[in-house]
Every structure is written in structure tokens, then in C-alpha cells.
Coordinates of C-alpha atoms in Angstrom, one line a residue:
M1215 CA -135.5 84.4 225.5
S1216 CA -134.6 81.9 228.2
I1217 CA -131.3 82.1 230.2
R1218 CA -130.3 78.6 228.8
R1219 CA -130.4 79.9 225.1
I1220 CA -128.5 83.0 226.0
F1221 CA -125.6 81.0 227.4
T1222 CA -125.5 78.7 224.4
L1223 CA -125.2 81.5 221.9
L1224 CA -122.4 83.1 224.0
A1225 CA -120.4 79.9 224.0
I1226 CA -120.6 79.5 220.2
G1227 CA -119.4 83.1 219.7
L1228 CA -116.4 82.6 221.9
T1229 CA -115.4 79.5 220.1
V1230 CA -115.4 81.1 216.7
Q1231 CA -113.4 84.0 217.9
A1232 CA -110.8 81.7 219.3
N1233 CA -110.4 79.8 216.0
A1234 CA -110.0 83.1 214.0
E1235 CA -107.1 84.2 216.3
N1236 CA -105.3 80.9 215.5
Y1237 CA -105.3 81.5 211.6
R1238 CA -104.4 85.3 211.8
D1239 CA -100.6 84.9 212.0
M1240 CA -100.3 82.1 209.2
E1241 CA -98.2 83.0 206.0
P1242 CA -99.7 82.6 202.5
L1243 CA -99.3 79.2 200.8
K1244 CA -96.4 79.1 198.3
L1245 CA -95.9 76.7 195.3
E1246 CA -92.2 75.9 194.5
V1247 CA -91.4 75.0 190.9
P1248 CA -88.2 72.9 190.4
E1249 CA -85.6 74.4 188.2
M1250 CA -85.5 72.8 184.6
K1251 CA -82.4 72.9 182.4
A1252 CA -82.6 72.6 178.5
E1253 CA -79.8 70.0 178.1
L1254 CA -79.8 67.2 175.5
D1255 CA -77.4 64.2 175.5
Q1256 CA -76.2 64.2 171.8
K1257 CA -74.2 61.0 172.2
T1258 CA -77.2 59.1 173.5
L1259 CA -79.4 60.4 170.7
A1260 CA -76.9 59.4 168.0
E1261 CA -76.6 55.9 169.4
Q1262 CA -80.4 55.5 169.4
S1263 CA -80.7 56.7 165.8
T1264 CA -78.0 54.3 164.6
K1265 CA -79.6 51.5 166.5
K1266 CA -82.9 52.2 164.9
L1267 CA -81.3 52.5 161.4
L1268 CA -79.7 49.0 161.8
E1269 CA -82.8 47.4 163.2
P1270 CA -83.4 44.2 161.1
S1271 CA -87.2 44.4 161.3
V1272 CA -89.2 45.3 158.2
M1273 CA -90.3 48.9 158.1
P1274 CA -93.9 49.5 157.1
L1275 CA -94.5 51.0 153.6
T1276 CA -96.1 54.0 155.3
G1277 CA -92.8 55.1 156.9
N1278 CA -89.7 56.8 155.6
I1279 CA -86.1 56.2 156.8
E1280 CA -85.5 59.9 157.1
M1281 CA -88.7 61.2 158.5
G1282 CA -89.8 58.1 160.4
D1283 CA -93.4 59.1 160.5
K1284 CA -94.4 60.3 157.1
W1285 CA -94.7 58.9 153.6
K1286 CA -92.1 60.6 151.5
P1287 CA -91.7 59.7 147.8
D1288 CA -88.2 59.7 146.5
F1289 CA -87.6 61.4 143.1
N1290 CA -84.0 62.4 143.8
F1291 CA -82.6 60.5 140.8
F1292 CA -79.3 62.4 140.7
K1293 CA -78.8 63.4 144.3
Q1294 CA -76.4 61.0 146.1
R1295 CA -76.7 60.4 149.8
T1296 CA -75.3 57.9 152.3
N1297 CA -76.9 56.9 155.6
P1298 CA -74.6 56.6 158.6
G1299 CA -73.5 53.3 160.0
V1300 CA -74.0 51.3 156.8
K1301 CA -71.3 48.8 156.1
A1302 CA -69.5 49.3 152.7
Y1303 CA -69.2 46.3 150.3
R1304 CA -65.9 45.2 149.0
F1305 CA -65.3 44.0 145.4
I1306 CA -67.0 40.6 144.8
D1307 CA -67.9 40.6 148.6
D1308 CA -71.4 39.6 147.7
M1309 CA -70.7 37.1 144.8
T1310 CA -72.1 33.6 145.1
F1311 CA -71.1 32.3 141.6
V1312 CA -74.3 30.3 141.6
G1313 CA -75.0 31.3 138.0
I1314 CA -72.0 29.3 136.7
P1315 CA -73.4 25.8 137.5
L1316 CA -76.8 26.8 136.2
F1317 CA -75.3 27.9 132.9
A1318 CA -73.1 24.8 132.7
A1319 CA -76.1 22.5 133.4
G1320 CA -78.0 24.1 130.5
W1321 CA -75.0 23.7 128.3
A1322 CA -74.6 20.0 129.3
I1323 CA -78.2 19.1 128.3
K1324 CA -78.2 21.3 125.2
G1325 CA -78.1 18.2 122.9
D1326 CA -81.5 16.9 124.0
K1327 CA -83.6 18.4 121.3
A1328 CA -87.0 17.3 119.9
M1329 CA -87.2 15.6 116.5
F1330 CA -90.2 17.5 115.3
R1331 CA -91.2 21.2 115.2
V1332 CA -94.5 22.8 115.5
N1333 CA -94.9 25.2 112.6
A1334 CA -97.7 27.0 110.8
Q1335 CA -99.8 25.1 108.2
A1336 CA -98.4 26.9 105.2
E1337 CA -94.7 26.6 104.3
Q1338 CA -92.8 29.6 105.6
G1339 CA -89.3 30.6 104.8
G1340 CA -88.8 27.6 102.5
K1341 CA -89.4 25.2 105.4
K1342 CA -91.6 22.2 104.7
N1343 CA -94.9 22.0 106.7
T1344 CA -94.3 19.6 109.5
Q1345 CA -97.9 18.7 110.0
L1346 CA -98.7 19.8 113.5
L1347 CA -99.9 23.2 114.8
T1348 CA -99.8 24.3 118.4
D1349 CA -102.8 26.0 120.0
F1350 CA -101.0 26.7 123.3
K1351 CA -99.7 30.3 123.6
T1352 CA -99.5 32.8 126.4
G1353 CA -98.0 36.2 126.2
I1354 CA -97.6 36.7 129.9
D1355 CA -93.9 35.8 129.8
D1356 CA -93.4 38.9 127.6
Y1357 CA -94.4 41.0 130.7
T1358 CA -93.3 38.9 133.7
Q1359 CA -89.6 39.3 132.6
F1360 CA -89.8 42.9 133.8
F1361 CA -91.4 42.2 137.2
G1362 CA -88.2 42.6 139.1
P1363 CA -87.1 46.1 137.9
A1364 CA -90.8 47.3 137.9
A1365 CA -91.1 46.3 141.6
V1366 CA -87.7 47.9 142.5
V1367 CA -88.6 51.2 140.8
A1368 CA -92.1 51.3 142.3
L1369 CA -90.8 50.7 145.8
K1370 CA -88.0 53.2 145.4
L1371 CA -90.3 56.0 144.0
G1372 CA -92.6 55.4 147.0
G1373 CA -89.8 56.2 149.4
Y1374 CA -89.3 52.6 150.6
E1375 CA -85.6 52.6 150.9
G1376 CA -83.5 49.6 149.8
R1377 CA -79.8 49.0 149.6
S1378 CA -78.8 51.9 147.3
D1379 CA -79.7 55.4 146.5
W1380 CA -80.9 56.3 143.0
P1381 CA -77.5 57.0 141.4
R1382 CA -75.9 53.8 142.7
L1383 CA -79.1 51.7 142.0
L1384 CA -79.3 53.0 138.4
A1385 CA -75.6 52.3 137.8
S1386 CA -75.8 48.8 139.3
A1387 CA -78.9 47.9 137.2
G1388 CA -77.5 49.4 134.0
M1389 CA -74.2 47.5 134.5
S1390 CA -76.1 44.2 135.1
Y1391 CA -78.4 44.5 132.1
A1392 CA -75.4 45.5 129.8
I1393 CA -73.4 42.5 130.9
M1394 CA -76.4 40.2 130.5
A1395 CA -77.1 41.5 127.0
G1396 CA -73.5 41.0 125.9
F1397 CA -73.4 37.4 127.1
V1398 CA -76.8 36.4 125.7
N1399 CA -76.5 38.0 122.3
G1400 CA -72.9 37.0 121.9
I1401 CA -73.8 33.3 122.5
K1402 CA -77.2 33.4 120.6
Y1403 CA -75.7 34.4 117.3
T1404 CA -72.6 32.2 117.7
A1405 CA -74.4 29.0 118.7
K1406 CA -77.3 29.4 116.3
E1407 CA -79.6 26.9 118.0
M1408 CA -82.9 26.4 116.3
R1409 CA -86.0 27.2 118.4
P1410 CA -88.5 24.4 119.1
D1411 CA -91.1 26.1 116.9
G1412 CA -88.6 26.4 114.1
S1413 CA -89.0 30.1 113.8
S1414 CA -85.4 31.2 114.1
A1415 CA -81.9 30.0 114.9
N1416 CA -81.3 32.0 118.1
S1417 CA -82.7 29.8 120.8
W1418 CA -79.8 29.2 123.3
P1419 CA -79.7 30.9 125.8
S1420 CA -83.2 32.3 126.6
G1421 CA -83.1 36.1 126.6
H1422 CA -86.5 36.4 128.3
T1423 CA -85.3 34.2 131.2
A1424 CA -82.0 36.0 131.5
T1425 CA -83.8 39.3 131.7
A1426 CA -86.2 38.0 134.3
F1427 CA -83.4 36.7 136.5
V1428 CA -81.5 40.0 136.3
G1429 CA -84.7 41.7 137.6
A1430 CA -85.2 39.1 140.3
S1431 CA -81.6 39.5 141.5
L1432 CA -82.1 43.3 141.6
L1433 CA -85.1 42.9 143.8
H1434 CA -83.3 40.4 145.9
K1435 CA -80.2 42.6 146.5
E1436 CA -82.1 45.9 147.0
Y1437 CA -85.0 44.7 149.2
G1438 CA -84.8 41.0 149.9
L1439 CA -81.4 41.3 151.6
T1440 CA -82.2 44.6 153.4
R1441 CA -86.0 44.6 154.0
S1442 CA -87.8 41.2 153.8
P1443 CA -86.7 37.9 152.3
W1444 CA -90.2 37.5 150.8
W1445 CA -89.3 40.2 148.2
S1446 CA -86.6 37.7 147.0
V1447 CA -89.1 34.9 147.0
A1448 CA -91.5 36.9 144.8
G1449 CA -88.7 38.0 142.4
Y1450 CA -87.2 34.5 141.8
G1451 CA -90.6 32.9 141.8
V1452 CA -91.9 35.1 138.9
A1453 CA -88.6 34.7 137.1
T1454 CA -88.8 30.9 137.4
A1455 CA -92.4 31.0 136.1
T1456 CA -91.2 33.1 133.1
G1457 CA -88.7 30.4 132.2
V1458 CA -91.3 27.6 132.4
M1459 CA -93.7 29.6 130.2
R1460 CA -91.0 30.0 127.5
V1461 CA -90.7 26.2 127.4
L1462 CA -94.4 25.6 127.3
N1463 CA -94.8 28.1 124.5
N1464 CA -92.4 26.1 122.4
R1465 CA -90.1 29.1 122.2
H1466 CA -87.2 27.5 124.1
W1467 CA -85.7 24.2 125.3
I1468 CA -85.2 23.6 129.0
S1469 CA -81.4 24.0 128.3
D1470 CA -82.0 27.5 127.0
V1471 CA -83.9 28.5 130.1
M1472 CA -81.4 27.1 132.6
S1473 CA -78.5 28.8 130.9
G1474 CA -80.5 32.0 130.7
A1475 CA -81.2 31.9 134.4
G1476 CA -77.5 31.3 135.1
I1477 CA -76.5 34.3 132.9
G1478 CA -79.1 36.5 134.6
I1479 CA -77.9 35.8 138.2
M1480 CA -74.2 35.9 137.2
S1481 CA -74.6 39.2 135.3
T1482 CA -76.3 40.9 138.3
E1483 CA -73.7 39.8 140.8
L1484 CA -70.9 41.0 138.5
G1485 CA -72.7 44.3 137.9
Y1486 CA -73.1 45.0 141.6
A1487 CA -69.5 43.9 142.3
L1488 CA -68.2 46.4 139.8
C1489 CA -70.4 49.2 141.3
D1490 CA -69.2 48.3 144.8
L1491 CA -65.7 48.9 143.5
L1492 CA -66.6 52.2 141.9
F1493 CA -68.9 53.7 144.6
K1494 CA -67.3 52.1 147.7
E1495 CA -69.3 53.4 150.7
R1496 CA -71.2 56.1 148.8
G1497 CA -74.9 55.7 148.1
L1498 CA -75.6 52.9 150.6
L1499 CA -78.7 53.3 152.7
R1500 CA -79.3 50.0 154.5
N1501 CA -77.3 47.1 155.9
D1502 CA -78.2 43.4 155.3
L1503 CA -80.8 41.8 157.6
K1504 CA -79.4 39.5 160.3
L1505 CA -81.1 36.2 161.4
D1506 CA -80.0 34.7 164.7
N1507 CA -81.2 31.2 164.3
E1508 CA -79.0 28.1 163.9
K1509 CA -81.9 25.8 162.9
P1510 CA -81.9 25.1 159.1
S1511 CA -85.7 25.7 158.7
F1512 CA -86.4 27.0 155.2
F1513 CA -88.7 27.8 152.4
S1514 CA -87.4 27.4 148.8
I1515 CA -88.3 27.6 145.2
S1516 CA -86.4 25.4 142.7
M1517 CA -85.9 24.9 139.0
G1518 CA -84.4 21.7 137.6
V1519 CA -84.2 19.3 134.7
G1520 CA -85.9 15.9 135.0
L1521 CA -84.2 12.8 133.6
G1522 CA -85.6 9.3 133.3
G1523 CA -89.0 8.0 132.2
K1524 CA -88.4 9.3 128.6
D1525 CA -90.1 6.5 126.6
L1526 CA -93.7 5.4 126.7
E1527 CA -95.0 2.4 124.7
F1528 CA -98.4 0.9 124.3
E1529 CA -99.3 -2.5 123.0
S1530 CA -102.7 -3.8 121.9
E1531 CA -103.6 -6.9 119.8
G1532 CA -100.1 -7.2 118.6
E1533 CA -99.7 -3.6 117.6
T1534 CA -97.1 -1.5 119.4
V1535 CA -97.1 2.3 119.3
G1536 CA -95.2 4.8 121.5
L1537 CA -93.8 8.2 122.2
K1538 CA -90.4 9.5 123.1
F1539 CA -90.0 12.4 125.5
R1540 CA -87.2 14.9 126.0
A1541 CA -85.8 16.1 129.4
A1542 CA -88.5 17.4 131.7
T1543 CA -88.9 20.9 133.2
V1544 CA -89.3 20.6 137.0
V1545 CA -90.4 23.4 139.3
D1546 CA -90.7 23.0 143.1
A1547 CA -92.0 24.9 146.1
E1548 CA -90.6 23.3 149.3
G1549 CA -90.4 24.0 153.0
A1550 CA -89.4 22.4 156.3
Y1551 CA -89.4 23.1 160.0
F1552 CA -86.4 21.7 161.9
F1553 CA -86.6 20.8 165.6
N1554 CA -82.8 21.2 165.9
K1555 CA -79.8 21.3 163.6
Y1556 CA -80.4 17.8 162.3
V1557 CA -84.0 16.7 162.0
G1558 CA -87.2 18.4 160.7
V1559 CA -90.5 17.8 158.9
G1560 CA -91.8 19.4 155.8
G1561 CA -93.3 19.1 152.4
R1562 CA -92.9 19.7 148.7
L1563 CA -95.1 20.7 145.7
R1564 CA -93.6 19.6 142.4
V1565 CA -94.7 20.3 138.8
R1566 CA -93.0 18.2 136.2
A1567 CA -93.7 18.9 132.5
Q1568 CA -92.3 16.5 130.0
S1569 CA -92.6 17.3 126.3
A1570 CA -92.8 14.8 123.4
K1571 CA -89.8 14.5 121.1
D1572 CA -92.1 13.3 118.3
F1573 CA -95.5 11.7 118.1
G1574 CA -94.2 8.6 116.3
D1575 CA -96.9 6.4 114.8
F1576 CA -99.6 8.7 116.2
A1577 CA -98.7 11.4 113.6
N1578 CA -99.0 9.1 110.5
Y1579 CA -102.5 10.3 109.5
V1580 CA -102.5 13.9 110.8
A1581 CA -102.0 15.7 107.5
V1582 CA -102.9 15.8 103.9
E1583 CA -99.8 16.4 101.8
D1584 CA -99.0 16.4 98.1
I1585 CA -100.2 13.5 95.9
F1586 CA -100.5 11.3 99.0
A1587 CA -103.3 13.5 100.4
W1588 CA -105.7 10.7 99.8
Q1589 CA -103.9 8.6 102.4
S1590 CA -106.5 8.9 105.1
L1591 CA -109.3 7.5 102.9
Q1592 CA -107.0 5.1 101.1
P1593 CA -108.2 1.9 102.9
H1594 CA -111.8 2.7 102.0
Y1595 CA -111.3 3.5 98.3
Q1596 CA -108.8 0.7 97.9
S1597 CA -111.3 -1.8 99.3
A1598 CA -114.0 -0.5 97.0
Y1599 CA -111.8 -0.4 93.8
P1600 CA -109.1 -3.0 94.4
A1601 CA -108.6 -3.7 90.6
D1602 CA -108.0 -0.1 89.7
Y1603 CA -105.8 0.8 92.6
L1604 CA -102.7 -1.4 92.2
A1605 CA -103.5 -3.6 89.3
G1606 CA -100.4 -4.9 87.5
T1607 CA -97.1 -6.3 88.5
S1608 CA -94.5 -3.8 87.3
E1609 CA -93.8 -0.6 89.3
D1610 CA -94.5 1.5 86.2
V1611 CA -98.0 -0.1 85.7
Q1612 CA -98.7 0.3 89.4
Y1613 CA -97.7 4.0 89.3
Q1614 CA -99.8 4.7 86.2
N1615 CA -102.9 3.0 87.8
L1616 CA -102.3 4.9 91.0
N1617 CA -102.4 8.2 89.1
T1618 CA -105.5 7.1 87.3
F1619 CA -107.2 6.1 90.5
L1620 CA -106.3 9.4 92.2
N1621 CA -107.8 11.4 89.4
K1622 CA -111.0 9.3 89.4
V1623 CA -111.6 9.8 93.2
G1624 CA -111.0 13.5 93.0
Y1625 CA -107.3 14.2 93.6
G1626 CA -105.4 16.0 90.8
T1627 CA -101.9 14.6 90.7
D1628 CA -100.4 17.6 88.9
P1629 CA -99.6 20.4 91.3
E1630 CA -99.6 22.9 88.4
S1631 CA -103.2 22.0 87.5
S1632 CA -105.9 24.5 88.4
T1633 CA -108.0 21.6 89.7
Y1634 CA -105.2 20.2 91.9
Q1635 CA -107.0 18.6 94.9
A1636 CA -110.0 20.9 94.3
N1637 CA -112.4 18.0 94.1
A1638 CA -110.7 15.8 96.7
P1639 CA -112.8 14.2 99.4
V1640 CA -110.3 15.6 101.9
T1641 CA -108.8 19.0 100.9
N1642 CA -107.1 19.8 104.2
S1643 CA -106.4 18.1 107.5
Y1644 CA -104.0 18.7 110.4
G1645 CA -103.5 18.3 114.1
I1646 CA -103.9 21.1 116.6
V1647 CA -101.5 20.5 119.6
K1648 CA -103.4 21.6 122.7
S1649 CA -100.7 20.2 124.9
D1650 CA -97.5 18.5 123.7
H1651 CA -96.4 17.5 127.2
I1652 CA -97.5 15.3 130.0
T1653 CA -97.5 17.3 133.3
E1654 CA -97.4 15.7 136.7
F1655 CA -98.4 17.6 139.9
T1656 CA -97.1 15.9 143.0
G1657 CA -97.7 16.9 146.6
S1658 CA -95.4 15.2 149.2
V1659 CA -94.7 15.3 153.0
G1660 CA -92.0 13.7 155.0
V1661 CA -88.9 13.9 157.2
Y1662 CA -85.9 16.1 156.4
F1663 CA -82.3 15.6 157.6
N1664 CA -79.4 18.0 157.8
L1665 CA -75.7 17.5 158.4
P1666 CA -73.7 20.7 159.0
L1667 CA -70.2 20.6 157.4
S1668 CA -69.2 24.2 158.4
S1669 CA -70.7 27.5 159.2
H1670 CA -71.7 27.9 155.5
F1671 CA -72.1 24.4 154.0
S1672 CA -74.3 21.5 154.9
L1673 CA -75.5 18.2 153.4
G1674 CA -79.2 17.2 153.4
T1675 CA -81.5 14.4 152.5
K1676 CA -85.2 13.5 152.9
A1677 CA -87.8 10.8 152.8
L1678 CA -91.1 11.8 151.2
V1679 CA -94.4 10.2 150.3
G1680 CA -97.2 11.8 148.3
R1681 CA -99.7 11.8 145.6
S1682 CA -99.1 12.4 141.8
I1683 CA -101.8 13.7 139.5
T1684 CA -101.3 13.8 135.7
Q1685 CA -102.5 16.3 133.1
E1686 CA -102.8 14.7 129.7
L1687 CA -101.1 15.3 126.4
D1688 CA -103.8 16.4 123.9
I1689 CA -104.0 16.7 120.1
D1690 CA -107.2 17.7 118.4
G1691 CA -107.8 16.9 114.7
Y1692 CA -109.3 19.1 112.0
A1693 CA -110.3 18.1 108.5
E1694 CA -112.4 19.6 105.7
G1695 CA -113.3 18.6 102.1
N1696 CA -116.0 17.8 99.6
M1697 CA -119.0 15.6 100.3
K1698 CA -118.9 12.5 98.1
D1699 CA -121.6 10.1 96.9
I1700 CA -121.2 6.8 95.2
S1701 CA -123.7 5.0 92.9
Y1702 CA -123.6 1.3 93.0
T1703 CA -125.7 -1.9 93.1
L1704 CA -125.2 -4.3 96.0
T1705 CA -126.7 -7.8 95.8
L1706 CA -126.8 -10.0 98.9
D1707 CA -127.4 -13.7 98.3
N1708 CA -128.6 -15.6 101.4
R1709 CA -129.4 -18.8 99.6
A1710 CA -128.0 -22.0 101.1
G1711 CA -124.6 -22.7 99.8
K1712 CA -124.0 -19.2 98.6
K1713 CA -121.1 -18.3 100.8
D1714 CA -117.9 -16.5 100.1
A1715 CA -114.5 -17.7 101.0
F1716 CA -114.9 -16.6 104.6
G1717 CA -118.3 -18.3 105.1
D1718 CA -120.3 -15.1 104.9
P1719 CA -123.3 -14.5 102.6
D1720 CA -122.3 -13.9 99.0
V1721 CA -122.2 -10.2 98.2
A1722 CA -122.2 -8.9 94.6
L1723 CA -121.2 -5.3 94.0
T1724 CA -122.2 -4.1 90.5
N1725 CA -122.7 -0.7 88.6
L1726 CA -120.0 0.8 90.8
Q1727 CA -119.2 4.4 89.9
Y1728 CA -116.3 6.5 91.2
P1729 CA -117.3 9.1 93.9
N1730 CA -118.9 12.3 92.7
N1731 CA -119.1 15.6 94.5
T1732 CA -122.5 16.5 95.9
G1733 CA -121.7 20.2 95.9
E1734 CA -121.6 20.3 99.7
K1735 CA -118.6 21.0 101.9
W1736 CA -117.8 19.3 105.2
T1737 CA -115.7 20.0 108.3
D1738 CA -114.8 18.0 111.3
E1739 CA -113.0 18.7 114.6
W1740 CA -112.4 16.0 117.2
E1741 CA -110.0 14.6 119.8
Y1742 CA -107.3 13.0 117.7
L1743 CA -105.0 11.8 120.5
T1744 CA -105.1 12.0 124.3
I1745 CA -102.6 10.4 126.6
G1746 CA -103.0 10.5 130.3
A1747 CA -102.6 8.5 133.5
K1748 CA -104.5 7.9 136.8
S1749 CA -103.3 9.4 140.0
S1750 CA -100.8 7.4 141.9
T1751 CA -98.7 7.2 145.1
S1752 CA -95.2 8.7 144.8
F1753 CA -92.1 8.1 146.9
G1754 CA -89.1 10.4 146.9
T1755 CA -85.7 11.0 148.4
G1756 CA -82.7 13.1 147.4
L1757 CA -79.3 14.4 148.3
S1758 CA -78.4 18.2 148.5
L1759 CA -75.5 20.5 149.2
T1760 CA -76.5 23.9 150.7
Y1761 CA -74.4 27.0 150.7
R1762 CA -75.6 29.5 153.3
Y1763 CA -74.1 32.8 152.1
K1764 CA -76.2 35.1 154.3
S1765 CA -77.7 34.4 157.7
N1766 CA -81.2 34.2 156.1
F1767 CA -80.4 33.2 152.5
S1768 CA -78.9 30.0 150.9
W1769 CA -78.4 28.4 147.5
R1770 CA -78.8 24.6 147.2
I1771 CA -77.7 22.1 144.5
F1772 CA -79.8 19.0 144.6
C1773 CA -80.3 15.6 143.0
D1774 CA -83.7 14.0 143.7
Y1775 CA -85.0 10.6 143.0
D1776 CA -88.8 9.9 142.7
Y1777 CA -90.6 6.6 142.0
T1778 CA -94.2 6.0 141.1
R1779 CA -96.2 3.3 139.2
K1780 CA -98.6 4.8 136.7
N1781 CA -101.4 3.3 134.5
F1782 CA -101.3 5.2 131.2
T1783 CA -104.1 5.3 128.7
A1784 CA -103.9 6.5 125.1
K1785 CA -107.0 7.2 123.0
Y1786 CA -106.3 7.5 119.3
D1787 CA -108.9 8.4 116.7
P1788 CA -107.2 9.2 113.3
F1789 CA -110.2 8.5 111.0
H1790 CA -113.0 10.2 112.9
F1791 CA -113.8 12.4 109.9
V1792 CA -114.4 9.5 107.4
Q1793 CA -118.2 9.5 107.6
K1794 CA -118.3 13.3 107.5
G1795 CA -117.1 13.2 103.9
L1796 CA -119.5 10.6 102.6
T1797 CA -123.3 10.3 102.2
S1798 CA -124.9 7.6 104.2
G1799 CA -125.1 5.3 101.3
A1800 CA -121.4 5.8 100.3
G1801 CA -120.4 5.4 103.9
F1802 CA -122.2 2.0 104.1
L1803 CA -120.4 0.9 100.9
M1804 CA -117.0 1.8 102.3
D1805 CA -117.7 0.0 105.6
T1806 CA -119.0 -3.1 103.8
A1807 CA -116.1 -3.2 101.3
L1808 CA -113.6 -2.7 104.1
S1809 CA -115.1 -5.6 106.1
I1810 CA -115.0 -8.1 103.3
D1811 CA -111.6 -7.2 102.0
S1812 CA -108.7 -9.3 103.2
G1813 CA -106.0 -6.8 102.3
D1814 CA -103.4 -5.5 104.8
Y1815 CA -105.2 -2.2 105.2
A1816 CA -108.4 -3.8 106.1
D1817 CA -106.8 -6.1 108.6
G1818 CA -104.4 -3.6 110.2
I1819 CA -105.9 -0.2 110.1
G1820 CA -109.7 0.1 110.4
V1821 CA -111.5 3.3 111.1
E1822 CA -112.7 2.8 114.7
P1823 CA -111.1 4.7 117.6
R1824 CA -108.4 2.8 119.3
E1825 CA -107.5 2.7 123.0
Y1826 CA -104.2 1.5 124.5
T1827 CA -103.3 1.0 128.1
T1828 CA -100.0 0.3 129.8
R1829 CA -98.6 0.1 133.3
K1830 CA -95.1 1.5 133.8
H1831 CA -92.7 2.0 136.7
M1832 CA -91.6 5.6 136.5
N1833 CA -88.1 6.3 137.9
Y1834 CA -87.4 10.0 137.8
V1835 CA -84.1 11.8 138.5
T1836 CA -84.1 15.6 138.9
L1837 CA -81.0 17.8 138.9
G1838 CA -81.6 21.4 140.0
L1839 CA -80.9 24.5 141.9
S1840 CA -82.9 26.0 144.8
F1841 CA -83.1 29.4 146.3
L1842 CA -83.8 29.2 150.1
V1843 CA -85.1 31.7 152.6
N1844 CA -83.9 30.5 156.1
L1845 CA -86.6 30.9 158.6

């Protein structure tokens, strides 16, 4: 090994030894852990819990007010509990008294009743058949009246806390329904108002509507005021739809529905007020929501009564026919966004259903009744047998000839006879009312204005423009009877100079026999009457008074005015079935006889379908009440 390498190894060894001596006297490394104390600020925790309890945000359905992180169904029907920090209600502290004007409005328009009723074909309960049947019927309203309480119970069982615990909720609901039942039944069997369908004399007020609005008010107080305003919208929306369906089903007048809604709201507010007096602060779980927004932006649902535009007349070739309507049922969904306290923009969807009071001239030929059941074919048979129909001058002779004529054409005139109307050409006919109302759907947009009067009251107006679409009134006809044939000889003389008094070829009708049954039956269904209108532009305004009784809820009384010009068309076909009951030869005879006869029936009636048109300026006034969610 070279001397150079020996010195290099020696130098490395000395260096390592020197470094080892430096680390020999060092102490081991120590890790110091800071001292921890198990202290908890109870005051801070209580403040945080109370703050969370009073938080106005909507809790998710998967949470529970007690656990905070678990779904916990609530079946403690008899266990009372009260959450801390919840403000107690005083007696009538939460009353709005809004049900009173609603009830009064229904009472005020109670006299606007229809002049006809829609009954069954056969006489029932000694009431005479009034000719028209209704084909519109929905049973949904029998179930929607219970939407409110069903929603409250379902949410409560699921552990989604509302205003009250079970004992207080059940007491409030029971008190509300008891008050409502007392009011409704006490008035029903005292006023004894006949229903539109003539079924019973207990129409005013509507029990279904009152029940629906009690349920809606329960949902509003328990969850709309404390959780989310959209629970209130859902409850009052379904309740309003229930009332409308009662009118469309011909079970109630609009006055019945408005008074029923007023009783429902008023009964619930009174029931809760009494329970607030009894329970005081016990059984309360949540405070009302608070909205810190001074802008009057809103979403609302409304129900009202429509006045104006209640007559509709058509004129064609000197003939005037028409319909009269009763007060309309009006339902709205409306909303607006305000830029400040005074001005905003928004829109409105309005449904206006206006039912006929009676069908006037349009109902003249809708039914076969008693010895005048031949009326629908009278012009034909009279034209073919003019001498036998009303020959003679005295009333006695005319009546005797009339009975003879009726027997010959197949109508027995003695109701006790076993062949009474058995051989008649028309044994049964009636109208089926598919829709006894004209319904308008209007969508409008425009500018909204608000004038604050105080912290709770404000005046409002608006200017709207929109489009109106009309759903038509519709009656179908139904008839049945015996097929008839007539034997005759018809001679047409075209020779020069052989003209009748009207300048037409001379026609000779000989060997004429009265109509005989062919042994076949016939039936016919057709569109008897339709009345509708083309879409049109609509202009609207109105004046309203709003009462803001909570930071995020209001009630509004309004009077709206709407104008539109509509082109109405009526298609009327009362004798569509005529050819159904005759063989082709007999039908030709009737048409020919009718064309050459100069009598009043031939000139004025005819058997062809008729169409009438009219243009009318429609001025609508709507009085109503709105439930508003302030946004």
C-alpha cells in the first residue's frame, strides 16, 4: 500500500472520532404535550341551541328538531312537550277575521240562482223532469277536502315538527272542525237553499268547501307559518280547487262556496285562539318565520265572483235567441316582483267559469214529454197531413182532431193505455249537458303599483294586457224511437202552365197513408248545441287593499275590471234525428211537404242546423279575496 493511501485513511478515521465525541454528551429528545382541561361553556352552548331553534330557514325532511341528524317519527300522541325559546300566543293574537267578508260576500250574492235545474230523466221525489241531464261529474272534490289534515298528520308522524305538539294540535283541529260543523249545519237546515241539481234543500253554505278550508288553515298555521310558506300555498290552492269543483259539479252555487270558505277560515282561527287561551305556552315547538324584506313582491291565489257580461244574444235572419248567465266563478294565480316599495312587474293567470241560468229558446226541442211528445216532428207531419191536424174552427173541434191525428201517427194520448207512446216515431229524447258554462282562460302581464298606508296596510293597482281563450258550452242530443214508413203517390206535372201558387211545378200527393212501424228501432246522438268564441286580446286593471298580518303572509281584498271583445258562435241542431226515424221514401215526402207548405212552421222552423254569430264587448267586474305569500 502506498504512503499516500495510508495517510488518507488515517485522516478519515480521526474525523469520525472527533464527530462522535461531539454527540456523546447530548441529552435525549423530549416531546412536551400541552395540558388539556375538560371544560365546556354551558352558556355559549345554550345560546347556540336557541339560535338554531329559532333559525327561519326550512329544515330538511330528513332532520329532526331534537336529534338534528336523524329521522325520528313522532308517535307521542299524548305526551306534551314544549321547546325552549318559543313565543306563546295570546288569545286572538293570530286572528285575521278574513273569513267574515268572505262569508258576507257569499250571503250578498245568494239571490243569484239559476232558473233551471239539471235532474235525472225520470221524475224523482215528485219533481217534474226538467229536460236536461248533466254528463259532467268528478268525485275528486270528495277527497281533496281532506288534503289539509292528511298533509298535517303525515308530516307530523314523520317527525317534521310544526307549530304544536300532538295534544295541542289535536285539540286545535278538533275545536276548529267542531265550530265549522256547528256553523255549517245550523245554517244549512235553517236557510234550506235548493242545490243547483235539485237533489236537496241544503245547499248554502258548502260543507265540502268549509271542510277544505279548515284543513288548509290547519296546514297554514302548523307548517306554512313555521316552516315554509309553500305549504300554505298548497293547502289554500287545493281548497280553492275543491270549491270550484263543487260549482262545476252542479252541487253548489258560487255563493255557497264563498260562504263555506269564509266559515272554514273563521272556524280555524277561532279554534286556535281558544286553544291558545287554554294551553298558553305549553305544547309549542316552533316560532313563526320572519322575512326581512320591505319590497311587496308576492305570489297569490285568489277566488272571487265575476259580475257583468251575463247576457248573450244571437240574431240571424230576423230570429233572435239568447242565453242568460249567472255570476261567474273566478280563480287566479298571480305574482309580481317589485323593484322598490312602489313599482313592480308581474303576471296573472285567470280562469273564469260562467254557468247558464237557463237555455232559453235552445231548450224548446230537447225533450219528449206527455201528449206533446210529437212536437219535434210536428212540422213534418203537419205539412203532410194539414187537413187532419187542425181542421175546424172551434177549439173543441181542433182538440178532437189533434187527438185523432196523434193516434194515427203513433202517439197514444191516454197515459193509462198500455200502448201509450209505444208506437211513436220518437219515444224518448233529451239533452246531455257536457258543459253548462262558458269558461275563459286568460294569461296577462303588466305593471303593478303599491302605495303603503302603514306597516300593515297598503293600496295597490295594476295595468295588464293578455290573451283570452274560451272553452265552449256544449249540449249533446239523444233520441230514440220507431222507424216509420209512409205509403203515398206523388205526381209531378211539368207541363207548361201547370204551376202552383208559388210558380213551382204542380205536385199532386195521393193515396197518402199514415206512417206505419217498420219493426225497426232507431237511435241518434249528436251535438245539439255548442256556444264558443275565438281567442281575443284582454285588458285589465283593478284596485286592492292588502293587509300584511305576518312578515311573509298577507290577505288582499280586490276589485278587478277586465275588458275584451269576443266573437261568439252558436251552432244549434235540434232536429238532427229526423231522418233517423224515417225510411228514405218517407223522409223525402216530409222534406217535400215541408218545402211546399206555407204554414208558420215551414217558414220559421225547418230542420237544417242553424248557426248564429255575434260580436260583443265584454266588461267584467270581479270581486274577490287573495291569499299572498310575500317573497
